[in-house]
């Protein structure tokens, strides 16, 4: 059973209807051709795998900022958080995590705190690895206010094949670091805008694990995340 758990992960409820659709299409394909049917089986397994929702062990040391997504660091640069969040109009360090269609797409909050703002904005669907995706693509932005008063922004960005951003939380909710807050279907990106003065502890090309990999750490005097 322990070995089975290594390969078979629980699926997020958001994926049930999609796996059902893939399975139904697979049955039809088997009626047409056995070869096509087995292709459908492979795609159904992939769909289940896409919506997997494994448990994660989140570091509990105060002050840590954790990756909100599985994937690879694609950008680290100064940028102004989305205007719709109402944060100060000044550049912060933005760390972008790019998720391909094989990554787990369940998103987790980088820090503990109160969700001060949630803002959805429709947009285009450029490749999520491109810099302009942060400005032009469909996105859902969250501002998390930590116990020490500092704010951190995390932004879900739709990608080239993503067509649905899902957010489970609303303003006023209180989340713990590593807690699930949303997902994006079929390839996308997460941007984290670190608080002023906080430096990233990751580099471009590094692989991230949502809820586990440390992105950055608050200075000792500010550790309330």
CSV table of C-alpha atoms in Angstrom, one decimal:
chain,number,residue,atom,x,y,z
A,1,UNK,CA,0.0,0.0,0.0
A,2,UNK,CA,2.9,2.4,0.8
A,3,UNK,CA,4.4,1.8,-2.7
A,4,UNK,CA,1.0,2.4,-4.3
A,5,UNK,CA,0.8,5.7,-2.5
A,6,UNK,CA,4.1,6.7,-4.1
A,7,UNK,CA,2.7,6.5,-7.6
A,8,UNK,CA,-1.1,7.1,-7.1
A,9,UNK,CA,-1.8,10.5,-5.6
A,10,UNK,CA,-5.2,11.8,-4.5
A,11,UNK,CA,-7.0,13.9,-7.1
A,12,UNK,CA,-8.4,17.4,-6.5
A,13,UNK,CA,-12.2,17.4,-6.8
A,14,UNK,CA,-11.9,20.0,-9.6
A,15,UNK,CA,-10.6,17.3,-11.8
A,16,UNK,CA,-13.4,14.8,-11.5
A,17,UNK,CA,-15.5,16.1,-14.3
A,18,UNK,CA,-12.6,16.3,-16.7
A,19,UNK,CA,-11.4,12.7,-16.0
A,20,UNK,CA,-15.0,11.6,-16.5
A,21,UNK,CA,-15.1,13.4,-19.9
A,22,UNK,CA,-11.8,11.9,-21.0
A,23,UNK,CA,-13.0,8.4,-19.9
A,24,UNK,CA,-16.3,8.8,-21.8
A,25,UNK,CA,-14.4,9.9,-25.0
A,26,UNK,CA,-12.1,6.9,-24.5
A,27,UNK,CA,-15.0,4.5,-24.5
A,28,UNK,CA,-16.2,6.0,-27.8
A,29,UNK,CA,-12.7,5.7,-29.3
A,30,UNK,CA,-12.6,2.0,-28.4
A,31,UNK,CA,-15.7,1.5,-30.4
A,32,UNK,CA,-14.0,3.1,-33.4
A,33,UNK,CA,-10.5,1.6,-33.0
A,34,UNK,CA,-8.6,-0.2,-30.3
A,35,UNK,CA,-5.5,1.8,-31.1
A,36,UNK,CA,-7.4,5.1,-30.6
A,37,UNK,CA,-8.9,3.7,-27.5
A,38,UNK,CA,-5.5,3.1,-25.9
A,39,UNK,CA,-4.5,6.6,-26.8
A,40,UNK,CA,-7.6,7.7,-24.9
A,41,UNK,CA,-6.6,5.7,-21.9
A,42,UNK,CA,-3.2,7.4,-21.9
A,43,UNK,CA,-4.8,10.8,-22.1
A,44,UNK,CA,-7.3,9.9,-19.3
A,45,UNK,CA,-4.4,8.8,-17.1
A,46,UNK,CA,-2.6,12.1,-17.9
A,47,UNK,CA,-5.7,14.1,-17.0
A,48,UNK,CA,-5.9,12.3,-13.6
A,49,UNK,CA,-2.2,13.0,-13.1
A,50,UNK,CA,-2.6,16.7,-14.0
A,51,UNK,CA,-5.2,17.1,-11.2
A,52,UNK,CA,-3.3,15.2,-8.6
A,53,UNK,CA,-3.2,16.9,-5.2
A,54,UNK,CA,-0.5,15.3,-3.0
A,55,UNK,CA,0.0,16.2,0.6
A,56,UNK,CA,3.0,18.4,1.2
A,57,UNK,CA,5.2,19.0,4.3
A,58,UNK,CA,5.5,22.8,4.8
A,59,UNK,CA,8.5,24.1,6.7
A,60,UNK,CA,7.2,25.7,10.0
A,61,UNK,CA,10.2,28.0,10.8
A,62,UNK,CA,9.0,31.6,11.3
A,63,UNK,CA,9.8,34.0,8.5
A,64,UNK,CA,9.9,31.6,5.6
A,65,UNK,CA,8.2,32.4,2.2
A,66,UNK,CA,7.3,29.2,0.4
A,67,UNK,CA,6.8,28.5,-3.3
A,68,UNK,CA,3.1,28.6,-4.2
A,69,UNK,CA,3.5,26.3,-7.2
A,70,UNK,CA,5.3,23.3,-8.6
A,71,UNK,CA,7.5,24.2,-11.6
A,72,UNK,CA,10.6,26.0,-12.5
A,73,UNK,CA,11.8,29.6,-11.7
A,74,UNK,CA,11.5,31.4,-15.0
A,75,UNK,CA,12.0,35.0,-13.9
A,76,UNK,CA,13.5,37.0,-11.1
A,77,UNK,CA,13.2,40.8,-11.6
A,78,UNK,CA,11.9,44.0,-10.1
A,79,UNK,CA,8.3,44.8,-11.0
A,80,UNK,CA,5.3,46.7,-9.6
A,81,UNK,CA,2.5,44.5,-8.2
A,82,UNK,CA,-0.9,44.5,-10.1
A,83,UNK,CA,-2.6,47.9,-9.6
A,84,UNK,CA,-5.9,46.3,-8.8
A,85,UNK,CA,-4.5,45.0,-5.4
A,86,UNK,CA,-4.1,48.6,-4.2
A,87,UNK,CA,-0.5,48.0,-3.0
A,88,UNK,CA,2.1,50.9,-3.1
A,89,UNK,CA,3.2,51.8,-6.6
A,90,UNK,CA,6.8,50.7,-6.2
A,91,UNK,CA,8.8,47.9,-7.7
A,92,UNK,CA,9.3,44.8,-5.6
A,93,UNK,CA,11.2,41.6,-6.4
A,94,UNK,CA,9.0,39.4,-8.5
A,95,UNK,CA,9.7,35.6,-8.6
A,96,UNK,CA,7.9,33.7,-11.3
A,97,UNK,CA,7.3,30.0,-11.2
A,98,UNK,CA,6.4,28.5,-14.6
A,99,UNK,CA,4.2,25.3,-14.6
A,100,UNK,CA,4.1,23.0,-17.6
A,101,UNK,CA,1.3,20.6,-18.3
A,102,UNK,CA,3.0,17.8,-16.3
A,103,UNK,CA,3.3,19.8,-13.0
A,104,UNK,CA,0.9,19.6,-10.2
A,105,UNK,CA,-1.3,22.7,-10.6
A,106,UNK,CA,-2.7,23.1,-7.1
A,107,UNK,CA,-1.5,26.4,-5.7
A,108,UNK,CA,-0.6,27.1,-2.0
A,109,UNK,CA,-0.2,30.3,-0.1
A,110,UNK,CA,3.5,31.4,0.4
A,111,UNK,CA,2.9,32.8,3.9
A,112,UNK,CA,0.4,32.8,6.7
A,113,UNK,CA,-1.9,35.8,6.9
A,114,UNK,CA,-5.2,37.4,6.0
A,115,UNK,CA,-6.3,37.7,2.4
A,116,UNK,CA,-6.6,41.5,2.1
A,117,UNK,CA,-7.7,41.5,-1.5
A,118,UNK,CA,-8.6,39.2,-4.4
A,119,UNK,CA,-8.9,40.6,-7.9
A,120,UNK,CA,-9.6,38.7,-11.2
A,121,UNK,CA,-8.7,40.4,-14.5
A,122,UNK,CA,-9.5,38.9,-17.9
A,123,UNK,CA,-6.8,39.0,-20.5
A,124,UNK,CA,-4.9,37.3,-23.3
A,125,UNK,CA,-3.2,33.8,-23.3
A,126,UNK,CA,0.4,34.3,-24.3
A,127,UNK,CA,3.0,31.7,-23.3
A,128,UNK,CA,3.2,32.0,-19.5
A,129,UNK,CA,7.0,31.8,-19.6
A,130,UNK,CA,7.1,35.2,-21.4
A,131,UNK,CA,7.7,38.4,-19.3
A,132,UNK,CA,4.7,40.1,-20.9
A,133,UNK,CA,2.3,37.4,-19.6
A,134,UNK,CA,2.4,39.1,-16.2
A,135,UNK,CA,0.8,42.3,-17.7
A,136,UNK,CA,-1.3,41.0,-20.6
A,137,UNK,CA,-2.6,37.6,-19.7
A,138,UNK,CA,-5.7,36.6,-17.7
A,139,UNK,CA,-4.8,36.7,-14.0
A,140,UNK,CA,-6.1,36.4,-10.5
A,141,UNK,CA,-4.2,38.4,-7.9
A,142,UNK,CA,-4.1,38.0,-4.1
A,143,UNK,CA,-2.7,40.3,-1.5
A,144,UNK,CA,-1.8,38.6,1.8
A,145,UNK,CA,-1.3,40.7,4.9
A,146,UNK,CA,1.0,39.0,7.4
A,147,UNK,CA,0.9,39.4,11.2
A,148,UNK,CA,3.8,41.9,11.1
A,149,UNK,CA,1.8,44.2,8.8
A,150,UNK,CA,3.8,43.5,5.7
A,151,UNK,CA,2.0,42.5,2.5
A,152,UNK,CA,2.9,39.9,-0.1
A,153,UNK,CA,1.3,39.6,-3.5
A,154,UNK,CA,0.8,36.2,-5.3
A,155,UNK,CA,-0.7,36.2,-8.8
A,156,UNK,CA,-2.1,33.3,-10.8
A,157,UNK,CA,-1.5,33.8,-14.5
A,158,UNK,CA,-3.1,31.8,-17.3
A,159,UNK,CA,-0.9,30.4,-20.0
A,160,UNK,CA,-1.0,29.5,-23.6
A,161,UNK,CA,-3.3,26.5,-23.1
A,162,UNK,CA,-4.8,27.5,-19.7
A,163,UNK,CA,-8.3,28.7,-19.9
A,164,UNK,CA,-9.5,28.6,-16.3
A,165,UNK,CA,-8.1,30.1,-13.2
A,166,UNK,CA,-9.7,28.8,-10.0
A,167,UNK,CA,-9.5,30.6,-6.7
A,168,UNK,CA,-10.9,29.1,-3.5
A,169,UNK,CA,-10.6,32.0,-1.1
A,170,UNK,CA,-12.1,35.5,-0.6
A,171,UNK,CA,-11.0,38.7,1.1
A,172,UNK,CA,-11.0,38.4,4.8
A,173,UNK,CA,-10.0,34.7,4.9
A,174,UNK,CA,-7.1,33.7,7.1
A,175,UNK,CA,-4.7,31.1,5.6
A,176,UNK,CA,-1.8,29.2,6.9
A,177,UNK,CA,1.4,28.9,5.0
A,178,UNK,CA,1.2,26.1,2.5
A,179,UNK,CA,-2.6,26.0,2.6
A,180,UNK,CA,-4.3,25.4,-0.8
A,181,UNK,CA,-5.9,28.6,-2.3
A,182,UNK,CA,-6.5,27.7,-6.0
A,183,UNK,CA,-5.4,26.0,-9.2
A,184,UNK,CA,-5.0,26.8,-12.9
A,185,UNK,CA,-6.0,24.3,-15.6
A,186,UNK,CA,-3.5,23.1,-18.2
A,187,UNK,CA,-0.2,25.1,-18.0
A,188,UNK,CA,0.4,28.5,-16.4
A,189,UNK,CA,2.5,30.6,-14.0
A,190,UNK,CA,2.5,32.0,-10.5
A,191,UNK,CA,4.2,35.3,-9.6
A,192,UNK,CA,5.2,36.2,-6.1
A,193,UNK,CA,6.0,39.8,-5.2
A,194,UNK,CA,8.3,39.7,-2.2
A,195,UNK,CA,8.0,42.3,0.6
A,196,UNK,CA,10.3,45.3,0.3
A,197,UNK,CA,13.9,44.4,1.3
A,198,UNK,CA,13.4,40.7,1.0
A,199,UNK,CA,15.9,38.9,-1.3
A,200,UNK,CA,15.0,35.6,-3.1
A,201,UNK,CA,16.9,32.4,-2.1
A,202,UNK,CA,16.3,30.7,-5.4
A,203,UNK,CA,17.7,31.1,-8.9
A,204,UNK,CA,16.4,30.9,-12.5
A,205,UNK,CA,16.0,27.3,-13.6
A,206,UNK,CA,15.6,25.9,-10.1
A,207,UNK,CA,12.8,23.4,-9.6
A,208,UNK,CA,10.1,24.3,-7.1
A,209,UNK,CA,7.7,22.1,-5.0
A,210,UNK,CA,4.5,24.0,-3.9
A,211,UNK,CA,4.2,24.2,-0.2
A,212,UNK,CA,7.7,23.0,0.5
A,213,UNK,CA,10.5,24.8,-1.4
A,214,UNK,CA,11.7,28.0,0.3
A,215,UNK,CA,11.6,31.1,-1.9
A,216,UNK,CA,12.9,33.6,0.6
A,217,UNK,CA,13.1,34.5,4.2
A,218,UNK,CA,12.1,37.6,6.1
A,219,UNK,CA,14.7,39.4,8.1
A,220,UNK,CA,14.8,38.2,11.8
A,221,UNK,CA,13.1,41.4,13.0
A,222,UNK,CA,10.2,40.8,10.6
A,223,UNK,CA,9.5,37.1,11.2
A,224,UNK,CA,5.8,36.8,11.4
A,225,UNK,CA,5.0,34.9,8.2
